[in-house]
PDB file of C-alpha atoms in Angstrom:
ATOM      1  CA  UNK A   1     -16.148  10.953 -19.816  1.00 58.00           C
ATOM      2  CA  UNK A   2     -14.712   8.215 -22.085  1.00 71.00           C
ATOM      3  CA  UNK A   3     -11.442   6.439 -21.099  1.00 76.00           C
ATOM      4  CA  UNK A   4      -9.264   5.311 -23.904  1.00 84.00           C
ATOM      5  CA  UNK A   5      -6.890   2.355 -23.336  1.00 88.00           C
ATOM      6  CA  UNK A   6      -3.946   4.764 -23.196  1.00 87.00           C
ATOM      7  CA  UNK A   7      -5.552   6.731 -20.354  1.00 85.00           C
ATOM      8  CA  UNK A   8      -6.591   3.474 -18.644  1.00 86.00           C
ATOM      9  CA  UNK A   9      -3.008   2.176 -18.849  1.00 90.00           C
ATOM     10  CA  UNK A  10      -1.683   5.522 -17.596  1.00 89.00           C
ATOM     11  CA  UNK A  11      -4.238   5.361 -14.669  1.00 86.00           C
ATOM     12  CA  UNK A  12      -2.899   1.899 -13.766  1.00 92.00           C
ATOM     13  CA  UNK A  13       0.660   3.092 -14.062  1.00 93.00           C
ATOM     14  CA  UNK A  14      -0.194   5.974 -11.691  1.00 94.00           C
ATOM     15  CA  UNK A  15      -1.038   3.485  -9.017  1.00 94.00           C
ATOM     16  CA  UNK A  16       2.106   1.349  -9.679  1.00 95.00           C
ATOM     17  CA  UNK A  17       4.471   4.292  -9.743  1.00 96.00           C
ATOM     18  CA  UNK A  18       2.908   5.858  -6.614  1.00 96.00           C
ATOM     19  CA  UNK A  19       3.128   2.517  -4.850  1.00 95.00           C
ATOM     20  CA  UNK A  20       6.747   1.922  -5.794  1.00 96.00           C
ATOM     21  CA  UNK A  21       7.674   5.440  -4.750  1.00 97.00           C
ATOM     22  CA  UNK A  22       6.074   4.967  -1.331  1.00 96.00           C
ATOM     23  CA  UNK A  23       7.820   1.681  -0.924  1.00 96.00           C
ATOM     24  CA  UNK A  24      11.217   3.152  -1.653  1.00 97.00           C
ATOM     25  CA  UNK A  25      10.599   6.021   0.751  1.00 97.00           C
ATOM     26  CA  UNK A  26       9.564   3.543   3.412  1.00 95.00           C
ATOM     27  CA  UNK A  27      12.852   1.624   2.983  1.00 95.00           C
ATOM     28  CA  UNK A  28      14.731   4.947   3.629  1.00 95.00           C
ATOM     29  CA  UNK A  29      12.536   5.642   6.669  1.00 94.00           C
ATOM     30  CA  UNK A  30      13.224   2.109   7.932  1.00 92.00           C
ATOM     31  CA  UNK A  31      16.990   2.758   7.641  1.00 92.00           C
ATOM     32  CA  UNK A  32      16.660   6.049   9.537  1.00 91.00           C
ATOM     33  CA  UNK A  33      14.808   4.300  12.425  1.00 90.00           C
ATOM     34  CA  UNK A  34      16.862   1.125  12.558  1.00 85.00           C
ATOM     35  CA  UNK A  35      20.411   2.150  11.661  1.00 82.00           C
ATOM     36  CA  UNK A  36      21.588   2.155  15.277  1.00 79.00           C
ATOM     37  CA  UNK A  37      20.089  -1.193  16.196  1.00 78.00           C
ATOM     38  CA  UNK A  38      20.870  -3.251  13.107  1.00 76.00           C
ATOM     39  CA  UNK A  39      23.800  -3.367  10.614  1.00 78.00           C
ATOM     40  CA  UNK A  40      22.215  -1.844   7.521  1.00 81.00           C
ATOM     41  CA  UNK A  41      24.141  -0.725   4.436  1.00 87.00           C
ATOM     42  CA  UNK A  42      23.697   2.822   3.132  1.00 89.00           C
ATOM     43  CA  UNK A  43      23.808   1.555  -0.421  1.00 91.00           C
ATOM     44  CA  UNK A  44      20.918  -0.916  -0.087  1.00 90.00           C
ATOM     45  CA  UNK A  45      18.791   1.159   2.303  1.00 92.00           C
ATOM     46  CA  UNK A  46      19.344   4.767   1.188  1.00 94.00           C
ATOM     47  CA  UNK A  47      21.089   5.193  -2.191  1.00 95.00           C
ATOM     48  CA  UNK A  48      19.275   2.529  -4.267  1.00 96.00           C
ATOM     49  CA  UNK A  49      15.851   3.392  -2.853  1.00 96.00           C
ATOM     50  CA  UNK A  50      16.365   7.076  -3.396  1.00 97.00           C
ATOM     51  CA  UNK A  51      17.373   6.352  -7.045  1.00 97.00           C
ATOM     52  CA  UNK A  52      14.254   4.185  -7.362  1.00 97.00           C
ATOM     53  CA  UNK A  53      11.994   6.863  -5.951  1.00 97.00           C
ATOM     54  CA  UNK A  54      13.485   9.493  -8.214  1.00 97.00           C
ATOM     55  CA  UNK A  55      13.011   7.277 -11.303  1.00 97.00           C
ATOM     56  CA  UNK A  56       9.340   6.462 -10.399  1.00 96.00           C
ATOM     57  CA  UNK A  57       8.641  10.083  -9.545  1.00 96.00           C
ATOM     58  CA  UNK A  58      10.069  11.080 -13.011  1.00 97.00           C
ATOM     59  CA  UNK A  59       7.868   8.429 -14.651  1.00 95.00           C
ATOM     60  CA  UNK A  60       4.851   9.853 -12.797  1.00 94.00           C
ATOM     61  CA  UNK A  61       5.521  13.271 -14.375  1.00 93.00           C
ATOM     62  CA  UNK A  62       5.462  11.591 -17.903  1.00 94.00           C
ATOM     63  CA  UNK A  63       1.846  10.361 -17.480  1.00 92.00           C
ATOM     64  CA  UNK A  64      -0.995  12.207 -19.161  1.00 90.00           C
ATOM     65  CA  UNK A  65      -2.770  15.032 -17.236  1.00 91.00           C
ATOM     66  CA  UNK A  66      -5.994  13.067 -17.330  1.00 89.00           C
ATOM     67  CA  UNK A  67      -4.452  10.068 -15.784  1.00 89.00           C
ATOM     68  CA  UNK A  68      -2.822  12.210 -13.078  1.00 92.00           C
ATOM     69  CA  UNK A  69      -6.126  13.830 -12.291  1.00 93.00           C
ATOM     70  CA  UNK A  70      -8.066  10.551 -12.192  1.00 91.00           C
ATOM     71  CA  UNK A  71      -5.280   8.861 -10.153  1.00 92.00           C
ATOM     72  CA  UNK A  72      -5.105  11.754  -7.722  1.00 94.00           C
ATOM     73  CA  UNK A  73      -8.907  11.712  -7.249  1.00 94.00           C
ATOM     74  CA  UNK A  74      -8.868   7.955  -6.729  1.00 92.00           C
ATOM     75  CA  UNK A  75      -6.039   8.327  -4.121  1.00 93.00           C
ATOM     76  CA  UNK A  76      -7.933  11.061  -2.367  1.00 96.00           C
ATOM     77  CA  UNK A  77     -11.177   8.923  -2.307  1.00 96.00           C
ATOM     78  CA  UNK A  78      -9.236   6.022  -0.790  1.00 93.00           C
ATOM     79  CA  UNK A  79      -7.704   8.262   1.787  1.00 94.00           C
ATOM     80  CA  UNK A  80     -11.104   9.731   2.716  1.00 96.00           C
ATOM     81  CA  UNK A  81     -12.504   6.196   2.964  1.00 92.00           C
ATOM     82  CA  UNK A  82      -9.708   5.272   5.331  1.00 91.00           C
ATOM     83  CA  UNK A  83     -10.406   8.415   7.439  1.00 93.00           C
ATOM     84  CA  UNK A  84     -14.083   7.384   7.698  1.00 91.00           C
ATOM     85  CA  UNK A  85     -13.285   3.752   8.606  1.00 88.00           C
ATOM     86  CA  UNK A  86     -10.881   4.835  11.368  1.00 89.00           C
ATOM     87  CA  UNK A  87     -13.013   7.800  12.459  1.00 90.00           C
ATOM     88  CA  UNK A  88     -10.144  10.159  11.868  1.00 92.00           C
ATOM     89  CA  UNK A  89      -7.486   7.671  12.810  1.00 89.00           C
ATOM     90  CA  UNK A  90      -8.972   7.309  16.370  1.00 90.00           C
ATOM     91  CA  UNK A  91      -9.641   3.559  15.660  1.00 87.00           C
ATOM     92  CA  UNK A  92      -7.219   0.912  14.389  1.00 86.00           C
ATOM     93  CA  UNK A  93      -6.943   0.520  10.676  1.00 84.00           C
ATOM     94  CA  UNK A  94      -9.100  -2.293   9.240  1.00 76.00           C
ATOM     95  CA  UNK A  95      -7.626  -5.808   8.807  1.00 75.00           C
ATOM     96  CA  UNK A  96      -8.892  -8.608   6.643  1.00 68.00           C
ATOM     97  CA  UNK A  97      -9.737 -11.870   8.321  1.00 65.00           C
ATOM     98  CA  UNK A  98     -10.181 -15.377   6.987  1.00 61.00           C
ATOM     99  CA  UNK A  99     -13.129 -17.526   8.178  1.00 57.00           C
ATOM    100  CA  UNK A 100     -11.712 -20.586   9.945  1.00 59.00           C
ATOM    101  CA  UNK A 101     -14.444 -22.937   8.702  1.00 58.00           C
ATOM    102  CA  UNK A 102     -14.473 -22.377   4.985  1.00 53.00           C
ATOM    103  CA  UNK A 103     -11.597 -20.194   4.233  1.00 54.00           C
ATOM    104  CA  UNK A 104     -13.885 -17.462   3.118  1.00 51.00           C
ATOM    105  CA  UNK A 105     -13.029 -13.723   3.732  1.00 52.00           C
ATOM    106  CA  UNK A 106     -15.004 -12.220   6.608  1.00 49.00           C
ATOM    107  CA  UNK A 107     -15.949  -8.579   6.966  1.00 51.00           C
ATOM    108  CA  UNK A 108     -12.896  -6.443   6.600  1.00 51.00           C
ATOM    109  CA  UNK A 109     -13.459  -4.802   9.997  1.00 49.00           C
ATOM    110  CA  UNK A 110     -12.995  -8.105  11.937  1.00 49.00           C
ATOM    111  CA  UNK A 111      -9.797  -9.220  13.675  1.00 51.00           C
ATOM    112  CA  UNK A 112      -6.818 -10.186  11.590  1.00 49.00           C
ATOM    113  CA  UNK A 113      -5.729 -13.844  11.389  1.00 48.00           C
ATOM    114  CA  UNK A 114      -2.154 -14.259  12.539  1.00 50.00           C
ATOM    115  CA  UNK A 115       0.360 -16.420  10.676  1.00 50.00           C
ATOM    116  CA  UNK A 116       0.705 -18.747  13.691  1.00 50.00           C
ATOM    117  CA  UNK A 117      -3.070 -19.476  13.575  1.00 49.00           C
ATOM    118  CA  UNK A 118      -2.831 -20.236   9.906  1.00 48.00           C
ATOM    119  CA  UNK A 119       0.063 -22.597  10.461  1.00 51.00           C
ATOM    120  CA  UNK A 120      -1.896 -24.378  13.210  1.00 54.00           C
ATOM    121  CA  UNK A 121      -4.944 -24.697  10.988  1.00 51.00           C
ATOM    122  CA  UNK A 122      -2.811 -26.131   8.192  1.00 52.00           C
ATOM    123  CA  UNK A 123      -1.145 -28.680  10.437  1.00 59.00           C
ATOM    124  CA  UNK A 124      -4.519 -29.780  11.836  1.00 61.00           C
ATOM    125  CA  UNK A 125      -5.974 -30.307   8.360  1.00 56.00           C
ATOM    126  CA  UNK A 126      -2.789 -31.963   6.889  1.00 53.00           C
TER     127      UNK A 126
END
């Protein structure tokens, strides 16, 4: 199968539109969970994200069928990979780590580096 630049751009847009839609939905979910413990505005945490999600969903429907199929397959492959890495979500999700000696990225299945550790490393080197 040959990908034209239009289909390639649509494929990239599929990822962007899907990501922005999920982010907007997560903002609404955050509001639902935290509305009693923190003063959050309905406009900023429900209405605007809902409008944003609707707009990006609409733009998803305007993409070519080929881009939607390729994007959906890529999304499914990523989800299946995550299922395999976590053994069906029985293990923690993978986290990227930074090697303390040279700043190189370790295996993705190693422990995460916390921001406090990075600050300590920077203050020791500075």
